[in-house]
Amino acid sequence: MISSVSRSLARSVRNGKRGIPSIVPGSRRGFVQPTRTERASVVDTPPSADLENKFTPRADMLGFKLEVPAKVQGTERPIYLDMQATTPLDPRVLDAMLPYYTDQYGNPHSRTHAYGWEAEAAVDEARKQVADLIGAESKDIVFTSGATESNNMIIKGVARFNKEKKNHIITTQTEHKCVLDSCRKLSEEGFEITYLPVQSNGVVDLNVLEAAIRPTTSLVSIMAVNNETGVIQPLKEIGTIVKKHRGVYFHTDAAQAVGKIPLDVNAMGIDLVSISGHKVYGPKGVGAAYVRRRPRVRLDPIISGGGQERGLRSGTLPSTLVVGLGEACRLARLEMKADHAHVSALSKRLIQGINSRIEHIVRNGDSNGYPGCVNLSFAYVEGESLLMALKDVALSSGSACTSASLEPSYVLRALGAAEDMAHSSLRFGIGRFTTEAEIDFVIEKIVAVVQRLRDMSPLWEMVQEGIDISTIDWGQTQH
């Protein structure tokens, strides 16, 4: 009976039948492919929306009909510009996942019946889809719970496997916190860690990198795209340097790069890659690690169990999530060029719109970085006050993993940003479903809020009067 109900529900969802209860009260968003006529009539903003309510992605891009404004329990939802924290699940990904929630729910490691066989086949297909996106062999892909686990597994695994002969690891000061904390954990175990500085544009100095490699170095771990600034590291050049030294492996945390910029592990000389599902319009709770087999990279697993995933990551694979990751990677491979053009145009629109109306703004990081990540510092404005005033826009002041801290961004400080400028930074994350209307709305909001906060700032008043506040001795007291 249960199986019959599940199959009936799955067919209803696939056939676009209505009447299924919504998870969010008050929301009626049907995942139904619009007709060609409906697609042709779609514009950036639904006719019912006004300037204060442009909070929904374009229906023709999402592939489903928008029936009501984006509200949850009567509350307007802010425009989402935090794509480095997470991306929305592409409805096409959800469509691929649904049968594995309802019908094809077998354990992919069960080899004695059809339920297991079909789940295993789906996992194998997803493995190929992930591999194709980075130019790898499907057998080199290991599924994990996300990029944090992949980073931990790779960094700790390679270091511990080689600890008898090599005890040195190289990384940079601007890595994601999970990489830095993995390295700190290893330093407590007796490993030597070199944290390379970066240049003012956020890019590592290749000469400094090469000089840091020792005979005892086992791993160089440098991220592909920075999660706070969008800085793209020269992966191919780094791979060339690392390959000069036998027994040294090159790992890149590509959570912010996969599906956004072209990656080819062979052409770039990369041995190990960390991938996140929810950063590429896939589901949360799943990721992958690329672990090269030829020549083979050896590492100690950090999870023990049934020996799944080549013995590197034991545990039953969540086949539904894996299918979602595979589909997200397939779509990213097909649409990367179009996505990049779309994001680039909106990024340019955002920067020009703000720069033309507000002065004393600094863009943090290399201007040639990934355009979907724009990090701006607004002088004479306190960052937390700026965020609090922007209730209509979902933004971040740094990494989503650390932005709850009141400390200035360690990434921006590593770039040489002054503490006050690091405190006044905002990260704008633009993605596949962001619209021009949303960008225009954000520009208006940013301009209004920054001007209002500056009008309340005594520092801004002094600057307007022509006073060079950098010459003031703030430690001097009056009696």
Short mmCIF file of C-alpha atoms in Angstrom, two decimals:
data_model
loop_
_atom_site.label_atom_id
_atom_site.label_comp_id
_atom_site.label_asym_id
_atom_site.label_seq_id
_atom_site.Cartn_x
_atom_site.Cartn_y
_atom_site.Cartn_z
CA MET A 1 0.00 0.00 0.00
CA ILE A 2 2.78 2.42 0.92
CA SER A 3 4.64 1.65 -2.30
CA SER A 4 1.45 2.24 -4.27
CA VAL A 5 0.89 5.62 -2.62
CA SER A 6 4.50 6.63 -3.23
CA ARG A 7 4.32 5.75 -6.89
CA SER A 8 1.04 7.60 -7.24
CA LEU A 9 2.50 10.71 -5.62
CA ALA A 10 5.58 10.54 -7.82
CA ARG A 11 3.45 10.31 -10.94
CA SER A 12 1.37 13.25 -9.77
CA VAL A 13 4.45 15.38 -9.27
CA ARG A 14 6.01 14.37 -12.58
CA ASN A 15 2.75 14.96 -14.45
CA GLY A 16 2.30 18.38 -12.89
CA LYS A 17 -0.94 17.59 -11.00
CA ARG A 18 -1.98 20.17 -8.44
CA GLY A 19 -3.49 19.63 -5.04
CA ILE A 20 -0.33 18.51 -3.26
CA PRO A 21 -0.08 20.42 0.06
CA SER A 22 2.54 23.18 0.06
CA ILE A 23 5.36 22.94 2.57
CA VAL A 24 5.24 26.71 3.14
CA PRO A 25 1.79 28.01 4.15
CA GLY A 26 0.55 30.70 1.81
CA SER A 27 2.92 29.74 -0.97
CA ARG A 28 1.53 28.34 -4.24
CA ARG A 29 4.51 27.78 -6.48
CA GLY A 30 3.82 24.92 -8.84
CA PHE A 31 6.78 23.14 -10.37
CA VAL A 32 5.23 22.89 -13.82
CA GLN A 33 7.00 23.60 -17.08
CA PRO A 34 5.29 26.62 -18.72
CA THR A 35 4.05 26.31 -22.28
CA ARG A 36 5.90 27.99 -25.15
CA THR A 37 3.25 30.75 -25.24
CA GLU A 38 3.63 31.31 -21.52
CA ARG A 39 7.41 31.47 -21.85
CA ALA A 40 7.12 34.08 -24.58
CA SER A 41 4.94 36.28 -22.38
CA VAL A 42 7.26 36.19 -19.38
CA VAL A 43 9.13 39.37 -18.46
CA ASP A 44 11.69 40.07 -15.73
CA THR A 45 9.04 41.24 -13.27
CA PRO A 46 5.51 39.86 -12.90
CA PRO A 47 2.89 42.49 -13.87
CA SER A 48 1.50 42.44 -10.32
CA ALA A 49 4.83 43.37 -8.80
CA ASP A 50 5.87 46.91 -7.98
CA LEU A 51 9.30 48.34 -7.18
CA GLU A 52 9.04 47.17 -3.58
CA ASN A 53 8.23 43.60 -4.50
CA LYS A 54 10.73 42.45 -7.12
CA PHE A 55 11.96 39.55 -5.07
CA THR A 56 11.39 36.59 -7.38
CA PRO A 57 13.63 35.03 -10.03
CA ARG A 58 12.49 35.13 -13.62
CA ALA A 59 9.95 32.44 -14.32
CA ASP A 60 11.38 31.58 -17.72
CA MET A 61 14.78 30.98 -16.15
CA LEU A 62 13.42 28.90 -13.29
CA GLY A 63 11.11 26.88 -15.50
CA PHE A 64 8.01 27.09 -13.34
CA LYS A 65 5.02 29.41 -13.01
CA LEU A 66 5.01 32.13 -10.38
CA GLU A 67 1.48 32.34 -9.02
CA VAL A 68 1.91 34.72 -6.07
CA PRO A 69 4.50 37.26 -4.94
CA ALA A 70 7.34 35.76 -2.92
CA LYS A 71 5.90 35.97 0.58
CA VAL A 72 6.14 33.52 3.47
CA GLN A 73 3.36 33.69 6.06
CA GLY A 74 2.54 37.23 4.98
CA THR A 75 6.12 38.51 5.23
CA GLU A 76 7.90 39.91 2.20
CA ARG A 77 11.14 38.13 1.49
CA PRO A 78 14.24 40.21 0.71
CA ILE A 79 16.07 40.11 -2.57
CA TYR A 80 18.63 37.34 -2.38
CA LEU A 81 22.19 38.44 -3.19
CA ASP A 82 24.16 35.96 -1.09
CA MET A 83 25.01 33.34 -3.69
CA GLN A 84 28.41 32.59 -2.12
CA ALA A 85 26.62 31.42 1.02
CA THR A 86 24.28 29.14 -0.89
CA THR A 87 22.41 29.01 -4.17
CA PRO A 88 18.74 28.17 -4.68
CA LEU A 89 17.97 24.67 -5.81
CA ASP A 90 17.39 24.68 -9.55
CA PRO A 91 13.86 23.28 -10.10
CA ARG A 92 15.25 20.97 -12.80
CA VAL A 93 17.51 19.48 -10.15
CA LEU A 94 14.56 18.91 -7.84
CA ASP A 95 12.67 17.28 -10.70
CA ALA A 96 15.54 14.82 -11.18
CA MET A 97 15.63 14.07 -7.44
CA LEU A 98 11.93 13.48 -6.77
CA PRO A 99 11.69 9.90 -8.08
CA TYR A 100 14.48 8.88 -5.70
CA TYR A 101 12.52 10.22 -2.75
CA THR A 102 9.33 8.36 -3.67
CA ASP A 103 9.82 5.46 -6.09
CA GLN A 104 13.47 4.59 -6.51
CA TYR A 105 14.50 4.72 -2.86
CA GLY A 106 16.83 1.72 -2.82
CA ASN A 107 20.21 1.57 -1.11
CA PRO A 108 22.81 1.97 -3.88
CA HIS A 109 25.02 -0.55 -2.09
CA SER A 110 22.36 -3.29 -2.14
CA ARG A 111 23.38 -5.70 -4.89
CA THR A 112 20.65 -8.34 -4.56
CA HIS A 113 17.55 -6.62 -5.98
CA ALA A 114 16.31 -4.08 -8.50
CA TYR A 115 15.89 -1.27 -5.97
CA GLY A 116 19.59 -1.32 -5.23
CA TRP A 117 20.57 -1.74 -8.88
CA GLU A 118 18.60 1.28 -10.08
CA ALA A 119 19.94 3.45 -7.23
CA GLU A 120 23.48 2.31 -8.01
CA ALA A 121 22.99 3.14 -11.70
CA ALA A 122 21.78 6.62 -10.78
CA VAL A 123 24.81 7.17 -8.54
CA ASP A 124 27.14 6.01 -11.31
CA GLU A 125 25.52 8.45 -13.74
CA ALA A 126 25.85 11.29 -11.22
CA ARG A 127 29.50 10.39 -10.69
CA LYS A 128 30.11 10.76 -14.41
CA GLN A 129 28.26 14.08 -14.52
CA VAL A 130 30.44 15.50 -11.74
CA ALA A 131 33.60 14.18 -13.38
CA ASP A 132 32.68 15.61 -16.78
CA LEU A 133 32.38 19.10 -15.29
CA ILE A 134 36.02 19.14 -14.16
CA GLY A 135 37.58 16.98 -16.89
CA ALA A 136 38.10 13.96 -14.65
CA GLU A 137 37.46 10.23 -14.80
CA SER A 138 34.28 9.14 -13.04
CA LYS A 139 36.18 6.62 -10.90
CA ASP A 140 38.15 9.52 -9.40
CA ILE A 141 35.03 11.07 -7.83
CA VAL A 142 34.26 10.36 -4.16
CA PHE A 143 30.93 11.56 -2.81
CA THR A 144 30.88 13.34 0.57
CA SER A 145 28.50 15.47 2.62
CA GLY A 146 29.94 18.72 1.26
CA ALA A 147 33.07 20.75 0.66
CA THR A 148 33.90 21.02 4.37
CA GLU A 149 34.10 17.24 4.65
CA SER A 150 36.01 17.01 1.36
CA ASN A 151 38.56 19.57 2.57
CA ASN A 152 38.98 17.78 5.89
CA MET A 153 39.26 14.38 4.23
CA ILE A 154 41.83 15.52 1.69
CA ILE A 155 44.05 17.74 3.83
CA LYS A 156 44.13 15.52 6.90
CA GLY A 157 44.14 12.33 4.85
CA VAL A 158 47.11 13.24 2.64
CA ALA A 159 49.08 14.69 5.55
CA ARG A 160 48.60 11.69 7.82
CA PHE A 161 49.31 9.13 5.11
CA ASN A 162 52.66 10.76 4.33
CA LYS A 163 53.62 11.81 7.86
CA GLU A 164 56.55 9.39 8.21
CA LYS A 165 58.50 11.07 5.38
CA LYS A 166 56.80 14.44 4.88
CA ASN A 167 55.32 16.72 7.51
CA HIS A 168 54.95 20.08 5.74
CA ILE A 169 51.80 21.61 4.20
CA ILE A 170 51.43 24.89 2.30
CA THR A 171 48.24 26.92 2.14
CA THR A 172 47.30 30.61 2.03
CA GLN A 173 46.05 33.11 4.60
CA THR A 174 42.80 33.64 2.70
CA GLU A 175 41.49 30.07 2.57
CA HIS A 176 38.05 29.07 3.81
CA LYS A 177 37.91 28.53 7.55
CA CYS A 178 37.54 24.76 7.23
CA VAL A 179 40.89 24.59 5.40
CA LEU A 180 42.62 26.83 7.93
CA ASP A 181 41.17 24.91 10.87
CA SER A 182 42.16 21.57 9.32
CA CYS A 183 45.70 22.87 9.03
CA ARG A 184 45.66 24.15 12.61
CA LYS A 185 44.50 20.73 13.78
CA LEU A 186 47.41 19.13 11.94
CA SER A 187 49.85 21.62 13.48
CA GLU A 188 48.70 20.34 16.89
CA GLU A 189 49.70 16.86 15.68
CA GLY A 190 53.22 18.06 14.88
CA PHE A 191 52.87 19.04 11.23
CA GLU A 192 54.50 22.21 9.94
CA ILE A 193 52.17 24.61 8.15
CA THR A 194 53.16 27.52 5.91
CA TYR A 195 50.45 30.15 5.45
CA LEU A 196 51.37 32.09 2.34
CA PRO A 197 50.49 35.79 2.23
CA VAL A 198 48.64 37.11 -0.80
CA GLN A 199 49.21 40.25 -2.80
CA SER A 200 46.97 43.30 -2.43
CA ASN A 201 44.71 41.94 -5.20
CA GLY A 202 44.32 38.64 -3.34
CA VAL A 203 46.36 36.55 -5.77
CA VAL A 204 49.20 34.41 -4.45
CA ASP A 205 52.74 35.33 -5.49
CA LEU A 206 54.02 32.35 -7.51
CA ASN A 207 57.65 33.08 -6.62
CA VAL A 208 56.80 33.04 -2.92
CA LEU A 209 54.94 29.75 -3.40
CA GLU A 210 57.84 28.08 -5.17
CA ALA A 211 60.29 29.26 -2.53
CA ALA A 212 58.10 27.78 0.22
CA ILE A 213 58.17 24.20 -1.12
CA ARG A 214 60.59 21.93 0.78
CA PRO A 215 61.69 18.31 0.46
CA THR A 216 59.30 17.57 3.34
CA THR A 217 56.27 19.20 1.67
CA SER A 218 53.43 16.77 0.94
CA LEU A 219 50.55 19.09 0.00
CA VAL A 220 49.86 22.51 -1.46
CA SER A 221 46.25 23.59 -0.81
CA ILE A 222 45.11 26.80 -2.55
CA MET A 223 41.47 27.59 -3.27
CA ALA A 224 40.28 28.25 -6.81
CA VAL A 225 37.86 31.14 -6.18
CA ASN A 226 37.74 33.02 -2.90
CA ASN A 227 34.38 32.91 -1.17
CA GLU A 228 34.57 36.51 0.08
CA THR A 229 36.24 38.41 -2.76
CA GLY A 230 35.80 36.23 -5.86
CA VAL A 231 39.56 36.28 -6.49
CA ILE A 232 40.59 33.56 -8.95
CA GLN A 233 43.96 31.95 -8.31
CA PRO A 234 46.22 30.97 -11.26
CA LEU A 235 45.59 27.25 -10.90
CA LYS A 236 47.45 26.12 -14.01
CA GLU A 237 50.59 28.05 -13.03
CA ILE A 238 50.38 26.69 -9.49
CA GLY A 239 49.98 23.16 -10.84
CA THR A 240 53.06 23.60 -13.02
CA ILE A 241 55.14 24.69 -10.02
CA VAL A 242 53.91 21.85 -7.82
CA LYS A 243 54.61 19.23 -10.50
CA LYS A 244 58.30 20.17 -10.46
CA HIS A 245 58.53 18.62 -6.99
CA ARG A 246 58.05 14.88 -6.75
CA GLY A 247 55.73 13.67 -4.04
CA VAL A 248 53.97 17.02 -3.61
CA TYR A 249 50.24 17.08 -4.35
CA PHE A 250 48.10 20.05 -5.39
CA HIS A 251 44.66 20.42 -3.79
CA THR A 252 42.16 23.17 -4.56
CA ASP A 253 38.99 24.00 -2.69
CA ALA A 254 36.74 24.60 -5.70
CA ALA A 255 33.44 25.04 -3.87
CA GLN A 256 33.05 28.54 -5.33
CA ALA A 257 34.51 27.66 -8.73
CA VAL A 258 32.86 24.47 -9.93
CA GLY A 259 30.20 25.28 -12.49
CA LYS A 260 31.17 28.95 -12.55
CA ILE A 261 34.57 28.96 -14.24
CA PRO A 262 36.10 26.27 -16.50
CA LEU A 263 38.14 23.67 -14.62
CA ASP A 264 40.22 20.86 -16.10
CA VAL A 265 42.12 18.86 -13.52
CA ASN A 266 44.51 17.36 -16.06
CA ALA A 267 45.32 20.55 -17.94
CA MET A 268 45.78 22.41 -14.65
CA GLY A 269 47.80 19.71 -12.91
CA ILE A 270 45.37 19.39 -10.01
CA ASP A 271 45.47 16.21 -7.91
CA LEU A 272 42.64 16.84 -5.46
CA VAL A 273 39.46 18.96 -5.64
CA SER A 274 36.71 19.77 -3.13
CA ILE A 275 33.17 20.31 -4.46
CA SER A 276 29.95 21.52 -2.81
CA GLY A 277 26.46 20.73 -4.09
CA HIS A 278 24.59 23.73 -2.75
CA LYS A 279 27.03 26.22 -4.29
CA VAL A 280 26.13 25.05 -7.80
CA TYR A 281 22.30 25.12 -7.57
CA GLY A 282 22.22 21.62 -6.15
CA PRO A 283 20.98 20.27 -2.80
CA LYS A 284 22.56 20.88 0.58
CA GLY A 285 24.16 17.98 2.40
CA VAL A 286 26.11 16.55 -0.52
CA GLY A 287 29.46 17.26 -2.12
CA ALA A 288 32.33 15.46 -3.76
CA ALA A 289 36.07 15.07 -3.74
CA TYR A 290 38.20 14.45 -6.78
CA VAL A 291 41.06 12.14 -5.77
CA ARG A 292 43.39 11.34 -8.64
CA ARG A 293 44.05 7.63 -9.27
CA ARG A 294 46.64 7.87 -12.08
CA PRO A 295 49.14 8.63 -10.71
CA ARG A 296 47.47 7.59 -7.51
CA VAL A 297 47.12 9.94 -4.56
CA ARG A 298 47.03 8.04 -1.27
CA LEU A 299 45.30 9.31 1.85
CA ASP A 300 44.11 8.00 5.20
CA PRO A 301 40.29 8.04 5.47
CA ILE A 302 38.83 10.07 8.32
CA ILE A 303 35.63 7.98 8.43
CA SER A 304 35.70 4.24 9.10
CA GLY A 305 32.95 1.81 8.18
CA GLY A 306 31.81 -0.34 5.30
CA GLY A 307 34.50 0.75 2.87
CA GLN A 308 32.27 2.55 0.40
CA GLU A 309 33.72 5.10 -2.05
CA ARG A 310 37.01 3.24 -2.63
CA GLY A 311 37.40 2.95 1.14
CA LEU A 312 37.96 6.69 1.39
CA ARG A 313 34.52 7.65 2.68
CA SER A 314 32.48 4.93 4.35
CA GLY A 315 28.74 5.20 4.78
CA THR A 316 25.59 4.69 2.74
CA LEU A 317 25.40 7.22 -0.05
CA PRO A 318 22.29 9.45 -0.06
CA SER A 319 21.39 8.55 -3.63
CA THR A 320 18.72 11.27 -3.89
CA LEU A 321 21.20 14.01 -2.99
CA VAL A 322 23.86 12.48 -5.20
CA VAL A 323 21.45 12.50 -8.15
CA GLY A 324 20.77 16.17 -7.42
CA LEU A 325 24.47 17.00 -7.39
CA GLY A 326 24.96 15.15 -10.66
CA GLU A 327 22.10 16.96 -12.37
CA ALA A 328 23.34 20.32 -11.06
CA CYS A 329 26.76 19.60 -12.54
CA ARG A 330 25.24 18.52 -15.84
CA LEU A 331 23.27 21.75 -16.07
CA ALA A 332 26.29 23.82 -15.05
CA ARG A 333 28.36 22.29 -17.82
CA LEU A 334 25.68 23.13 -20.38
CA GLU A 335 24.91 26.63 -19.12
CA MET A 336 28.21 27.86 -17.71
CA LYS A 337 28.92 30.21 -20.59
CA ALA A 338 25.43 31.72 -20.52
CA ASP A 339 25.46 31.96 -16.73
CA HIS A 340 28.82 33.73 -16.78
CA ALA A 341 27.62 36.26 -19.35
CA HIS A 342 24.44 36.89 -17.37
CA VAL A 343 26.30 37.32 -14.07
CA SER A 344 28.97 39.52 -15.67
CA ALA A 345 26.38 41.90 -17.09
CA LEU A 346 24.58 42.21 -13.76
CA SER A 347 27.84 42.64 -11.87
CA LYS A 348 28.87 45.48 -14.16
CA ARG A 349 25.43 47.05 -13.77
CA LEU A 350 25.68 46.87 -9.97
CA ILE A 351 29.19 48.32 -9.72
CA GLN A 352 28.58 51.12 -12.19
CA GLY A 353 25.24 51.97 -10.62
CA ILE A 354 26.75 52.34 -7.16
CA ASN A 355 30.01 53.99 -8.24
CA SER A 356 28.21 56.63 -10.27
CA ARG A 357 26.26 57.83 -7.23
CA ILE A 358 28.44 57.18 -4.19
CA GLU A 359 32.06 58.21 -3.64
CA HIS A 360 34.72 56.70 -1.37
CA ILE A 361 34.03 53.09 -2.32
CA VAL A 362 36.70 50.42 -2.65
CA ARG A 363 36.32 47.10 -4.47
CA ASN A 364 38.17 44.42 -2.54
CA GLY A 365 40.13 41.81 -4.48
CA ASP A 366 41.18 41.41 -8.07
CA SER A 367 38.78 43.13 -10.50
CA ASN A 368 39.36 40.21 -12.89
CA GLY A 369 37.94 37.73 -10.39
CA TYR A 370 34.65 35.86 -10.60
CA PRO A 371 32.04 38.55 -11.44
CA GLY A 372 29.30 36.96 -9.37
CA CYS A 373 31.13 37.87 -6.16
CA VAL A 374 31.45 41.62 -5.64
CA ASN A 375 33.01 42.79 -2.36
CA LEU A 376 32.74 46.53 -1.71
CA SER A 377 33.85 48.64 1.26
CA PHE A 378 31.96 51.85 1.99
CA ALA A 379 34.16 54.36 3.81
CA TYR A 380 32.70 56.21 6.80
CA VAL A 381 29.93 53.67 7.21
CA GLU A 382 29.86 50.93 9.84
CA GLY A 383 29.31 47.54 8.23
CA GLU A 384 26.89 46.11 10.79
CA SER A 385 24.78 49.28 10.67
CA LEU A 386 24.71 49.01 6.89
CA LEU A 387 23.53 45.41 7.00
CA MET A 388 20.89 46.18 9.62
CA ALA A 389 19.53 49.01 7.48
CA LEU A 390 19.27 46.82 4.38
CA LYS A 391 16.35 44.68 5.52
CA ASP A 392 15.10 44.36 1.94
CA VAL A 393 18.31 42.75 0.68
CA ALA A 394 19.88 39.48 1.82
CA LEU A 395 23.61 40.22 1.87
CA SER A 396 26.67 39.19 3.83
CA SER A 397 29.57 41.06 5.33
CA GLY A 398 31.90 38.11 4.74
CA SER A 399 31.95 34.33 4.79
CA ALA A 400 28.59 32.92 5.85
CA CYS A 401 30.47 30.59 8.19
CA THR A 402 32.10 33.46 10.11
CA SER A 403 30.03 36.58 9.41
CA ALA A 404 28.29 36.29 12.79
CA SER A 405 31.58 37.39 14.34
CA LEU A 406 32.13 41.09 14.93
CA GLU A 407 35.78 40.74 13.95
CA PRO A 408 36.78 42.28 10.61
CA SER A 409 37.20 39.81 7.77
CA TYR A 410 40.54 38.02 7.98
CA VAL A 411 40.46 37.70 4.19
CA LEU A 412 40.27 41.46 3.67
CA ARG A 413 42.90 42.07 6.34
CA ALA A 414 45.20 39.65 4.50
CA LEU A 415 44.72 41.82 1.39
CA GLY A 416 45.96 44.80 3.39
CA ALA A 417 42.59 46.45 3.98
CA ALA A 418 42.43 48.79 6.95
CA GLU A 419 40.34 47.54 9.85
CA ASP A 420 37.65 50.18 9.37
CA MET A 421 37.35 49.38 5.65
CA ALA A 422 37.20 45.66 6.37
CA HIS A 423 34.41 46.39 8.85
CA SER A 424 32.46 48.40 6.26
CA SER A 425 32.50 45.75 3.54
CA LEU A 426 29.53 44.04 1.91
CA ARG A 427 29.59 40.97 -0.31
CA PHE A 428 27.11 40.92 -3.19
CA GLY A 429 26.47 37.43 -4.57
CA ILE A 430 24.90 37.40 -8.04
CA GLY A 431 23.70 34.21 -9.64
CA ARG A 432 21.79 32.38 -12.33
CA PHE A 433 18.37 33.59 -11.22
CA THR A 434 19.23 37.21 -10.34
CA THR A 435 17.41 39.78 -12.48
CA GLU A 436 18.15 43.30 -13.70
CA ALA A 437 15.14 44.57 -11.77
CA GLU A 438 16.59 43.18 -8.55
CA ILE A 439 19.98 44.78 -9.20
CA ASP A 440 18.34 48.15 -9.88
CA PHE A 441 16.33 47.86 -6.67
CA VAL A 442 19.49 47.04 -4.69
CA ILE A 443 21.35 50.01 -6.16
CA GLU A 444 18.59 52.38 -5.02
CA LYS A 445 18.57 50.85 -1.55
CA ILE A 446 22.35 50.93 -1.15
CA VAL A 447 22.62 54.54 -2.27
CA ALA A 448 19.84 55.69 0.07
CA VAL A 449 21.14 53.79 3.09
CA VAL A 450 24.79 54.79 2.66
CA GLN A 451 23.85 58.45 2.26
CA ARG A 452 21.63 58.34 5.34
CA LEU A 453 24.27 56.66 7.51
CA ARG A 454 26.98 59.03 6.33
CA ASP A 455 24.79 62.01 7.16
CA MET A 456 24.76 60.73 10.74
CA SER A 457 28.55 60.22 10.86
CA PRO A 458 30.76 62.94 12.39
CA LEU A 459 33.68 61.54 10.39
CA TRP A 460 31.80 62.09 7.15
CA GLU A 461 31.02 65.64 8.23
CA MET A 462 34.73 66.28 8.81
CA VAL A 463 35.60 64.85 5.39
CA GLN A 464 32.99 67.07 3.76
CA GLU A 465 34.63 70.06 5.44
CA GLY A 466 37.96 69.10 3.87
CA ILE A 467 39.62 67.77 7.04
CA ASP A 468 42.18 64.99 6.49
CA ILE A 469 41.13 62.67 9.29
CA SER A 470 44.16 60.42 8.72
CA THR A 471 46.30 63.15 10.33
CA ILE A 472 44.25 63.30 13.52
CA ASP A 473 45.71 61.81 16.70
CA TRP A 474 42.64 60.08 18.06
CA GLY A 475 44.49 59.04 21.20
CA GLN A 476 44.87 62.63 22.33
CA THR A 477 42.47 63.61 25.10
CA GLN A 478 41.20 66.98 26.21
CA HIS A 479 41.14 68.20 29.81
#
